[in-house]
Coordinates of N, CA and C in Angstrom, one line a residue:
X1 N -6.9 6.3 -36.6 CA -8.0 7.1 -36.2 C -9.3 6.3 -36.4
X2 N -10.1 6.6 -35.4 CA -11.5 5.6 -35.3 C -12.1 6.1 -36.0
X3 N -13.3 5.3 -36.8 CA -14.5 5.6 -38.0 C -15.4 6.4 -37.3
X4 N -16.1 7.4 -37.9 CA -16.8 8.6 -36.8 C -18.2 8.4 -37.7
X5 N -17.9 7.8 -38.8 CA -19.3 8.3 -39.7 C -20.3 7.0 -38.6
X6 N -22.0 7.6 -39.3 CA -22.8 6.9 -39.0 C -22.7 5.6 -39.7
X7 N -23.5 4.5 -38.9 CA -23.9 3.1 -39.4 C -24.7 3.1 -40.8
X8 N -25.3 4.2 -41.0 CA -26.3 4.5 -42.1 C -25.5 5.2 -43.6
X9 N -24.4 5.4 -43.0 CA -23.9 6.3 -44.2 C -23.6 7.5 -44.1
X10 N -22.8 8.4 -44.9 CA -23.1 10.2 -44.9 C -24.0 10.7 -45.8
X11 N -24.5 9.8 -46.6 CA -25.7 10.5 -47.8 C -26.4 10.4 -47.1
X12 N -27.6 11.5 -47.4 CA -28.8 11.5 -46.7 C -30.0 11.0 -47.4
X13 N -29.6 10.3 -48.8 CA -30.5 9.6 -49.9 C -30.2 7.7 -49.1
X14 N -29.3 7.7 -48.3 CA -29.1 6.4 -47.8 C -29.9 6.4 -46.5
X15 N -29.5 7.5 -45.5 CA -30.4 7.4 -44.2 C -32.1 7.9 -44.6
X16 N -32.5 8.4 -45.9 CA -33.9 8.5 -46.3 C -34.6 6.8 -46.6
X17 N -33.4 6.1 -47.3 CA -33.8 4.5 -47.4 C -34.1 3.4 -46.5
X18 N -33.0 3.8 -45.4 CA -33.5 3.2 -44.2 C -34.6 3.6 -43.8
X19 N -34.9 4.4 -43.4 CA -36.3 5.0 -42.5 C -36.9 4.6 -43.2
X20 N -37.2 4.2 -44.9 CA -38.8 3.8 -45.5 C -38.7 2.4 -45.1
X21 N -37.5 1.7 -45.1 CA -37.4 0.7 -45.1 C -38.6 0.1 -43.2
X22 N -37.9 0.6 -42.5 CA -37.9 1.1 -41.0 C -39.4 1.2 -40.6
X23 N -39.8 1.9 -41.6 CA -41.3 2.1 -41.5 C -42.3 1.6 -41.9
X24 N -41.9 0.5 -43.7 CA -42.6 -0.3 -44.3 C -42.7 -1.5 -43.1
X25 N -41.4 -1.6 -42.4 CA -41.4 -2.8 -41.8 C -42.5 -2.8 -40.0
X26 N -42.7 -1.9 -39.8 CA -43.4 -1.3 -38.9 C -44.6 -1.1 -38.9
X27 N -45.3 -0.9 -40.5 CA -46.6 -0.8 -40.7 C -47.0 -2.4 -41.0
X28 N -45.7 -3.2 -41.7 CA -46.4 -4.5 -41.7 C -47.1 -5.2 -40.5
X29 N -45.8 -4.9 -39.3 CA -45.9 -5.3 -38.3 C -47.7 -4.9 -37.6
X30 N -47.7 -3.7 -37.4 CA -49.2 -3.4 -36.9 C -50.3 -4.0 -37.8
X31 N -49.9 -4.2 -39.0 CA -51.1 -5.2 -39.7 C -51.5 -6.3 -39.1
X32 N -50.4 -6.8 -39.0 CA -50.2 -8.7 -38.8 C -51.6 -8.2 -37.5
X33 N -50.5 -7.6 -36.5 CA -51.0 -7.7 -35.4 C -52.6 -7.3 -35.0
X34 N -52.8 -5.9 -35.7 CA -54.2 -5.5 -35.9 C -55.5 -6.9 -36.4
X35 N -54.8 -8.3 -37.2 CA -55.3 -9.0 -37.8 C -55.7 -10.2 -36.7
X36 N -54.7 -10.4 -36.1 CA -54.7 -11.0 -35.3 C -55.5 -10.5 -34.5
X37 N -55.5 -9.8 -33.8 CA -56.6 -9.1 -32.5 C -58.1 -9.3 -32.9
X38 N -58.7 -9.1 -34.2 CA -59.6 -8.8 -34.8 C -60.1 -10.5 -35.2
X39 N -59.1 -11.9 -35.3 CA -59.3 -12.9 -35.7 C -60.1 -13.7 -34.1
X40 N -59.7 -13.1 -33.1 CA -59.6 -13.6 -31.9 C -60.6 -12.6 -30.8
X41 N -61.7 -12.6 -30.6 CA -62.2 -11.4 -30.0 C -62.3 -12.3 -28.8
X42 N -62.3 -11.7 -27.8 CA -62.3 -11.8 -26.3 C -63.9 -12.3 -26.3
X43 N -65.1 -12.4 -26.3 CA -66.2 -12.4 -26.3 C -66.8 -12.2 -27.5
X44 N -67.9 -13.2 -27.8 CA -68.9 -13.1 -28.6 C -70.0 -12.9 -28.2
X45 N -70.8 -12.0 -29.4 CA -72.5 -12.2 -29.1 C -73.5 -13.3 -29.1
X46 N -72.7 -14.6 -29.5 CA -72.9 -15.7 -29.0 C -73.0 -16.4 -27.8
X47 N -71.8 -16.0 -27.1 CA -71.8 -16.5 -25.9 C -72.5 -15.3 -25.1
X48 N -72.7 -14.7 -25.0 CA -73.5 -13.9 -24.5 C -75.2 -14.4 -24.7
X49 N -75.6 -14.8 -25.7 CA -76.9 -15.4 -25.5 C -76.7 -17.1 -25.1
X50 N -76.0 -17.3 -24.4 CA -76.4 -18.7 -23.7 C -76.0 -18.6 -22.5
X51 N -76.8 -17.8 -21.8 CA -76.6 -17.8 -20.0 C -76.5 -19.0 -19.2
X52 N -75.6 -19.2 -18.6 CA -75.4 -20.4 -17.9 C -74.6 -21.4 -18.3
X53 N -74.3 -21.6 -19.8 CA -73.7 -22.1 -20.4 C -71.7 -22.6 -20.0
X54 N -71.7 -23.0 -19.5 CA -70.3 -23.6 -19.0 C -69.2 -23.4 -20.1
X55 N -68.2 -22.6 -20.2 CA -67.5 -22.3 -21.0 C -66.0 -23.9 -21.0
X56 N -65.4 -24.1 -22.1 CA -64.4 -24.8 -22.2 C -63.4 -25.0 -23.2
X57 N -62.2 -25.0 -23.2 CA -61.0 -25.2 -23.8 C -60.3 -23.9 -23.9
X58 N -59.5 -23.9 -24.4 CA -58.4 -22.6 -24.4 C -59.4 -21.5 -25.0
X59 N -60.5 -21.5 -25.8 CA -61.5 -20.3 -26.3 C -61.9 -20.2 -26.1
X60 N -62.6 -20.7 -24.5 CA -63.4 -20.5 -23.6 C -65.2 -20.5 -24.3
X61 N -65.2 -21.9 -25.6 CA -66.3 -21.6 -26.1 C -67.5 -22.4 -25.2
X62 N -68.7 -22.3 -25.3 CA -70.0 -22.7 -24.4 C -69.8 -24.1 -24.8
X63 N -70.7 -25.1 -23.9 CA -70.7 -26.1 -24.2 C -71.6 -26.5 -25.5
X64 N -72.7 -25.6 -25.8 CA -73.8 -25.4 -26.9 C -73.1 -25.9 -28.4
X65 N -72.0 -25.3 -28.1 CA -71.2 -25.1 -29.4 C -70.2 -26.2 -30.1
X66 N -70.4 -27.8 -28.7 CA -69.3 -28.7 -29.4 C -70.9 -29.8 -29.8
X67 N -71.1 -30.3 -30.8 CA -71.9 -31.5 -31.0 C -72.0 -32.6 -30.0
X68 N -72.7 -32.9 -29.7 CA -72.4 -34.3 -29.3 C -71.6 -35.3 -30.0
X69 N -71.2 -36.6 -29.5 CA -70.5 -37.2 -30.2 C -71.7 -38.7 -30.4
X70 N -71.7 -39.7 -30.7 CA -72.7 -40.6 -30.7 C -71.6 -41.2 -30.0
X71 N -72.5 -42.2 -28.8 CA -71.6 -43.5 -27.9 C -71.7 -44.4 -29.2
X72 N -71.8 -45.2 -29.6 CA -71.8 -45.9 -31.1 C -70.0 -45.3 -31.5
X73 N -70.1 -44.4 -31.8 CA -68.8 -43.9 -32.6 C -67.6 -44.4 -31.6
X74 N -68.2 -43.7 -30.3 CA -66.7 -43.7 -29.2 C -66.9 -45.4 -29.2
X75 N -67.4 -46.1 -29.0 CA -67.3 -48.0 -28.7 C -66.4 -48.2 -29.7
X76 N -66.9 -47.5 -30.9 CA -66.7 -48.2 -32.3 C -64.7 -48.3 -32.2
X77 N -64.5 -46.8 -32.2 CA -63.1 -45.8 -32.7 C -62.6 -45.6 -31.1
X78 N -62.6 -45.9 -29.8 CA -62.0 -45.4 -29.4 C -60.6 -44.5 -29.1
X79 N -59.7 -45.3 -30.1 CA -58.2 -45.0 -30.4 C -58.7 -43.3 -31.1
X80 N -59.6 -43.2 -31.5 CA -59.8 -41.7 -32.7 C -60.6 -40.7 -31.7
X81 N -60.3 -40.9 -30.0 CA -61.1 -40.4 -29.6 C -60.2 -40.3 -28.5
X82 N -58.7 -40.6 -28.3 CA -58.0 -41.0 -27.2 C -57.6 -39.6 -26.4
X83 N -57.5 -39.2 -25.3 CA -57.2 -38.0 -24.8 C -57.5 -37.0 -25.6
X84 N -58.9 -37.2 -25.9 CA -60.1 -35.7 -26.1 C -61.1 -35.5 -25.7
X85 N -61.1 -34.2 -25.4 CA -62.3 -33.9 -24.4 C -63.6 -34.0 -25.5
X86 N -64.7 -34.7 -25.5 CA -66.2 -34.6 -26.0 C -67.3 -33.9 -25.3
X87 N -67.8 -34.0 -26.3 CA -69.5 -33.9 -25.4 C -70.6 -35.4 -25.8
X88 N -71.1 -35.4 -24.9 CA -72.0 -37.1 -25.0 C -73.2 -36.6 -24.1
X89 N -74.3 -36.8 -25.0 CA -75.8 -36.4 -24.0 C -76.2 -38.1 -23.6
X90 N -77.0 -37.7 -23.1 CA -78.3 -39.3 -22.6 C -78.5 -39.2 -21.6
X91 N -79.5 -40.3 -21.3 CA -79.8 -40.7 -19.8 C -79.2 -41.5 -19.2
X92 N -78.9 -41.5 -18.1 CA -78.7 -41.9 -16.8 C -79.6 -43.6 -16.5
X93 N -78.5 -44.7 -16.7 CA -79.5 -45.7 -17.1 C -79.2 -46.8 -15.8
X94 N -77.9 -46.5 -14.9 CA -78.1 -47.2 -13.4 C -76.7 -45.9 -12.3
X95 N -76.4 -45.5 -11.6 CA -76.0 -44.7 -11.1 C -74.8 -46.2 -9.9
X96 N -74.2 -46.3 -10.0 CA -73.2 -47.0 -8.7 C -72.2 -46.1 -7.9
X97 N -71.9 -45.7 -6.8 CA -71.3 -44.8 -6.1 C -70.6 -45.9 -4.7
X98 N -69.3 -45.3 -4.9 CA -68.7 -45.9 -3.7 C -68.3 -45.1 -2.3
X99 N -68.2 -44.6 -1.2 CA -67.9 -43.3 -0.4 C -66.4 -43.8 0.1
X100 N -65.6 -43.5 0.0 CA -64.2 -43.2 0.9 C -63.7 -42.7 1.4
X101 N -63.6 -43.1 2.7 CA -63.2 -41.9 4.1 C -61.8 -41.2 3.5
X102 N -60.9 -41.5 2.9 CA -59.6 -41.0 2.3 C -59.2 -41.5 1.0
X103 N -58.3 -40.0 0.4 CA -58.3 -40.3 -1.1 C -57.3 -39.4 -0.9
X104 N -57.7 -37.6 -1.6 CA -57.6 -37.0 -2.3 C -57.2 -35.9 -0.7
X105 N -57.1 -36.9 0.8 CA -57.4 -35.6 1.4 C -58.5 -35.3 2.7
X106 N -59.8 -35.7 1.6 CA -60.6 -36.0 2.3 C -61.8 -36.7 1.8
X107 N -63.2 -37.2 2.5 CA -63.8 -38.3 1.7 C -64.7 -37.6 0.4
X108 N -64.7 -38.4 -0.4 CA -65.2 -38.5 -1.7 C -66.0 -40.3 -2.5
X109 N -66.5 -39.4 -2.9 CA -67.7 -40.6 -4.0 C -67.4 -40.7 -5.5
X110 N -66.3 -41.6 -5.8 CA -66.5 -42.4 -7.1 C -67.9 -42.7 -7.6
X111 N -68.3 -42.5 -8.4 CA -69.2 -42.8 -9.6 C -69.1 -43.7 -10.5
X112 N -69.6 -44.2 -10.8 CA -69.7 -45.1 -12.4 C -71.5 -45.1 -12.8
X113 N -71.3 -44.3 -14.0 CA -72.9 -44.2 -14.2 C -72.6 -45.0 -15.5
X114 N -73.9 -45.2 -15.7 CA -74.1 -46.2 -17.2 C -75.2 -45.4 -18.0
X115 N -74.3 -44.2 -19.2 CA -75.1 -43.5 -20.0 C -75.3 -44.2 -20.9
X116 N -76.4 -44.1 -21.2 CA -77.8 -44.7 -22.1 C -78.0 -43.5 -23.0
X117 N -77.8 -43.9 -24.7 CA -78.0 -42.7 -26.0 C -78.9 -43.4 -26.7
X118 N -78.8 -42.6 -27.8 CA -80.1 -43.4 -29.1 C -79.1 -44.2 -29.8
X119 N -77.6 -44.2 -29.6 CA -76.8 -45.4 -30.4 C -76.1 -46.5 -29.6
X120 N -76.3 -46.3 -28.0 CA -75.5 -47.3 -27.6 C -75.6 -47.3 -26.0
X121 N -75.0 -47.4 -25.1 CA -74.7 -47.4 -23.8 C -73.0 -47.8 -23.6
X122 N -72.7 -47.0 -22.6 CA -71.5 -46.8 -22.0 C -71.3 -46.4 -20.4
X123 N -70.2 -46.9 -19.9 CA -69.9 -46.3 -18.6 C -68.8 -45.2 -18.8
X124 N -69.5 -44.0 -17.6 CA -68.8 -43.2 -17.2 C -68.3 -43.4 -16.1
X125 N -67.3 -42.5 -15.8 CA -66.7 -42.5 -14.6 C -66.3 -40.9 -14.1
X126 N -66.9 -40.7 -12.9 CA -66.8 -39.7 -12.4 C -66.0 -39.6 -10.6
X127 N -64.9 -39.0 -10.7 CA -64.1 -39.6 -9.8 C -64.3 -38.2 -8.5
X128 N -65.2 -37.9 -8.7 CA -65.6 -36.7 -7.5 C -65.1 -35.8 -6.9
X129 N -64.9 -35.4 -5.3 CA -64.0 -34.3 -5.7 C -62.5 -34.5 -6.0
X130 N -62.1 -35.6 -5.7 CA -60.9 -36.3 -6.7 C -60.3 -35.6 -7.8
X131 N -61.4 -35.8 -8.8 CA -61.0 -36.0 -9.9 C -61.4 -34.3 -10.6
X132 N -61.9 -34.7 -11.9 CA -61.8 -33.3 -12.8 C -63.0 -32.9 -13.2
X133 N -64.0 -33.5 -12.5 CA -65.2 -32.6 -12.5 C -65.5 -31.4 -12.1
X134 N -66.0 -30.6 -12.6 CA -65.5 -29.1 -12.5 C -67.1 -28.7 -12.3
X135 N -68.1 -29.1 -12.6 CA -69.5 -28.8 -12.3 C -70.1 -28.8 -11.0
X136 N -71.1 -28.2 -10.5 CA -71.6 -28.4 -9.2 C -72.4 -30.0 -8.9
X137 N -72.5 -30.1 -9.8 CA -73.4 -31.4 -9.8 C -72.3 -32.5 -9.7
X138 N -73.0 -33.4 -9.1 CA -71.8 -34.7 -8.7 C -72.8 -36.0 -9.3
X139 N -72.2 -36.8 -10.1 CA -72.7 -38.1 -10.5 C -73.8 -38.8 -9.6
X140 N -72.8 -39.0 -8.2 CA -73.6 -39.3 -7.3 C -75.3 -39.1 -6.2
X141 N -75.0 -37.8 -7.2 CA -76.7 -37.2 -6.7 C -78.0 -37.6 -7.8
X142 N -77.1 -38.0 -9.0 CA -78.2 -38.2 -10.2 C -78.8 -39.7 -9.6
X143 N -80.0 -39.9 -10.5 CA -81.1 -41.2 -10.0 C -80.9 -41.6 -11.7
X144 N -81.5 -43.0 -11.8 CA -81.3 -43.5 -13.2 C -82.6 -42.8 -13.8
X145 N -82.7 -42.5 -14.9 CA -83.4 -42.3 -16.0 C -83.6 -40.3 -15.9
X146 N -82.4 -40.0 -14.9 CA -82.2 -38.5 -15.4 C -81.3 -38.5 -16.6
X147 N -82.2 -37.6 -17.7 CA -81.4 -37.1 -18.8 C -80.5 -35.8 -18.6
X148 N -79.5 -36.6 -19.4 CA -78.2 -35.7 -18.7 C -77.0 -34.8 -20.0
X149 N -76.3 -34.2 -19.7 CA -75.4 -33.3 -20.6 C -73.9 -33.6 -20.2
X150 N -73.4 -34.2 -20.8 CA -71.1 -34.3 -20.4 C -70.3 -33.5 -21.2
X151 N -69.9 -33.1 -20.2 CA -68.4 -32.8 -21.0 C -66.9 -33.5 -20.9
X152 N -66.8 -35.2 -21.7 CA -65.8 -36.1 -20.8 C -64.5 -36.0 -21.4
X153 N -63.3 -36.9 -21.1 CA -62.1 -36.8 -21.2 C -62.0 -38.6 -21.6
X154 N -62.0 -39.2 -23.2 CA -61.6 -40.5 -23.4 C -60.2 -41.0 -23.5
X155 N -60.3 -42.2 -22.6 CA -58.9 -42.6 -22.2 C -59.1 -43.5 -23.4
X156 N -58.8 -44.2 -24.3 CA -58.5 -45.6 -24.8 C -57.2 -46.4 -24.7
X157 N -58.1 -47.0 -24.0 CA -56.9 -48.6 -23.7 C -57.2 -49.5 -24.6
X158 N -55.9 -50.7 -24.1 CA -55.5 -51.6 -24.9 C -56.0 -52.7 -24.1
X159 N -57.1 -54.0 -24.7 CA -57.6 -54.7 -23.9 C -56.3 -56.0 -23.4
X160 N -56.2 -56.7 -22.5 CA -55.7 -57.5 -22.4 C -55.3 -58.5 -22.9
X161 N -57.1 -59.3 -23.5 CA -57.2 -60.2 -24.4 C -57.7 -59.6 -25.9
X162 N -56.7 -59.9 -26.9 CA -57.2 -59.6 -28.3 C -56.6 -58.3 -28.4
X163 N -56.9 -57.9 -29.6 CA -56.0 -56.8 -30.3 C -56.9 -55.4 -30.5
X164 N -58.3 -55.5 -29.8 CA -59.0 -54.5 -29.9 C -58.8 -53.2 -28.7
X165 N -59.6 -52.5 -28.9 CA -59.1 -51.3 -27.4 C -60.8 -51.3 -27.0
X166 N -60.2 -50.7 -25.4 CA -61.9 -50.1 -25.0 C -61.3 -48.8 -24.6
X167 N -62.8 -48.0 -24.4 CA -62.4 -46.5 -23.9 C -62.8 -46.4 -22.2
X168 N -62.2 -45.5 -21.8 CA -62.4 -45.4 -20.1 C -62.9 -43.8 -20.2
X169 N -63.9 -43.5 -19.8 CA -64.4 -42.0 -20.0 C -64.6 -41.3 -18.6
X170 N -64.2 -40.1 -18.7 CA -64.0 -39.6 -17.4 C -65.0 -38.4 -17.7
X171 N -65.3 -37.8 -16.4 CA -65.9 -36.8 -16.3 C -65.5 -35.5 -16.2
X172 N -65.7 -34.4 -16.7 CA -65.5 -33.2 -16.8 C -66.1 -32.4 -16.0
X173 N -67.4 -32.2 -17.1 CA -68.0 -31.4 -16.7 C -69.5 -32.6 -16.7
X174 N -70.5 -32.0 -15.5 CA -72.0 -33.3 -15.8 C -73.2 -32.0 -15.5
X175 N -74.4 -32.1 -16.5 CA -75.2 -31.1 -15.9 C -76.2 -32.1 -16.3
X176 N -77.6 -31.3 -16.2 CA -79.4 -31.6 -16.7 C -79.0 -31.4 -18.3
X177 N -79.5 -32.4 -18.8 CA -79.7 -32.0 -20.4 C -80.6 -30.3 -21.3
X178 N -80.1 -30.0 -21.7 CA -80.8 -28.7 -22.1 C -82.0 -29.0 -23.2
X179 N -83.1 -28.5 -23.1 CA -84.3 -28.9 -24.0 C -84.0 -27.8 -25.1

């Protein structure tokens, strides 16, 4: 003859233990979760005061909000810098542009600007509609000695000769420097 009783038992001091059990485990759960929601808000009153502000990375935070990095540091460390996105301000200190009837599809302008900071100079590279510039502004329209705002992507390589690396910096995002 098959077992008829419940999974819980026939006392009802046994099925009262489950259910606390059942429910302590249920109120933990909406804690966690309630914590979580509250750690992570969809929007800040921060970002809300910086209109125009280009949002980036999985938090969608402003660009206001990542420091610059000093060119000095990236020359220095590029390996400590390798496939991360920065931010780098300066000016605009020679602009080079090449035009190609075919690429990506259709023609586009490579960039190589040469940013100029208070620690150093470096080339960017901005691979146009190519590439992963995401801003309205294109390298190619800047003149030298515009002061400017990046949001880049550092490659570090391995140089050929010698055992040091250089970095190869790409463009993200490029705007006007904010005063």
């Amino acid at each position: 003859m098959p077992d008829t009783r419940s999974r819980f038992g026939d006392s009802p001091c046994q099925r009262m233990l489950v259910q606390k059990r059942g429910l302590r485990w249920i109120t933990a759960s909406l804690s966690v979760i309630s914590l979580l929601n509250a750690g992570f808000p969809g929007t800040t009153r921060a970002q809300d005061q910086l209109p125009g502000s280009p949002l980036f990375g999985p938090t969608n935070m402003p660009l206001a909000w990542f420091d610059p990095i000093p060119i000095r540091m990236v020359l220095a460390n590029p390996g400590d810098y390798h496939l991360r996105q920065i931010r780098m301000t300066g000016t605009s200190k020679s602009v080079q542009t090449v035009v190609l009837p075919q690429g990506c599809g259709r023609p586009y302008e490579p960039t190589i600007l040469r940013l100029e900071g208070e620690t150093g100079t470096i080339e960017v590279f901005d691979q146009g509609a190519c590439g992963g510039n995401t801003s309205r502004l294109r390298a190619s329209t800047l003149a030298a000695g515009d002061p400017i705002d990046l949001f880049v992507r550092v490659v570090a390589n391995k140089e050929a000769e010698g055992s040091g690396r250089s970095a190869q910096v790409l463009v993200i995002w490029i705007g006007p420097a904010r005063k």
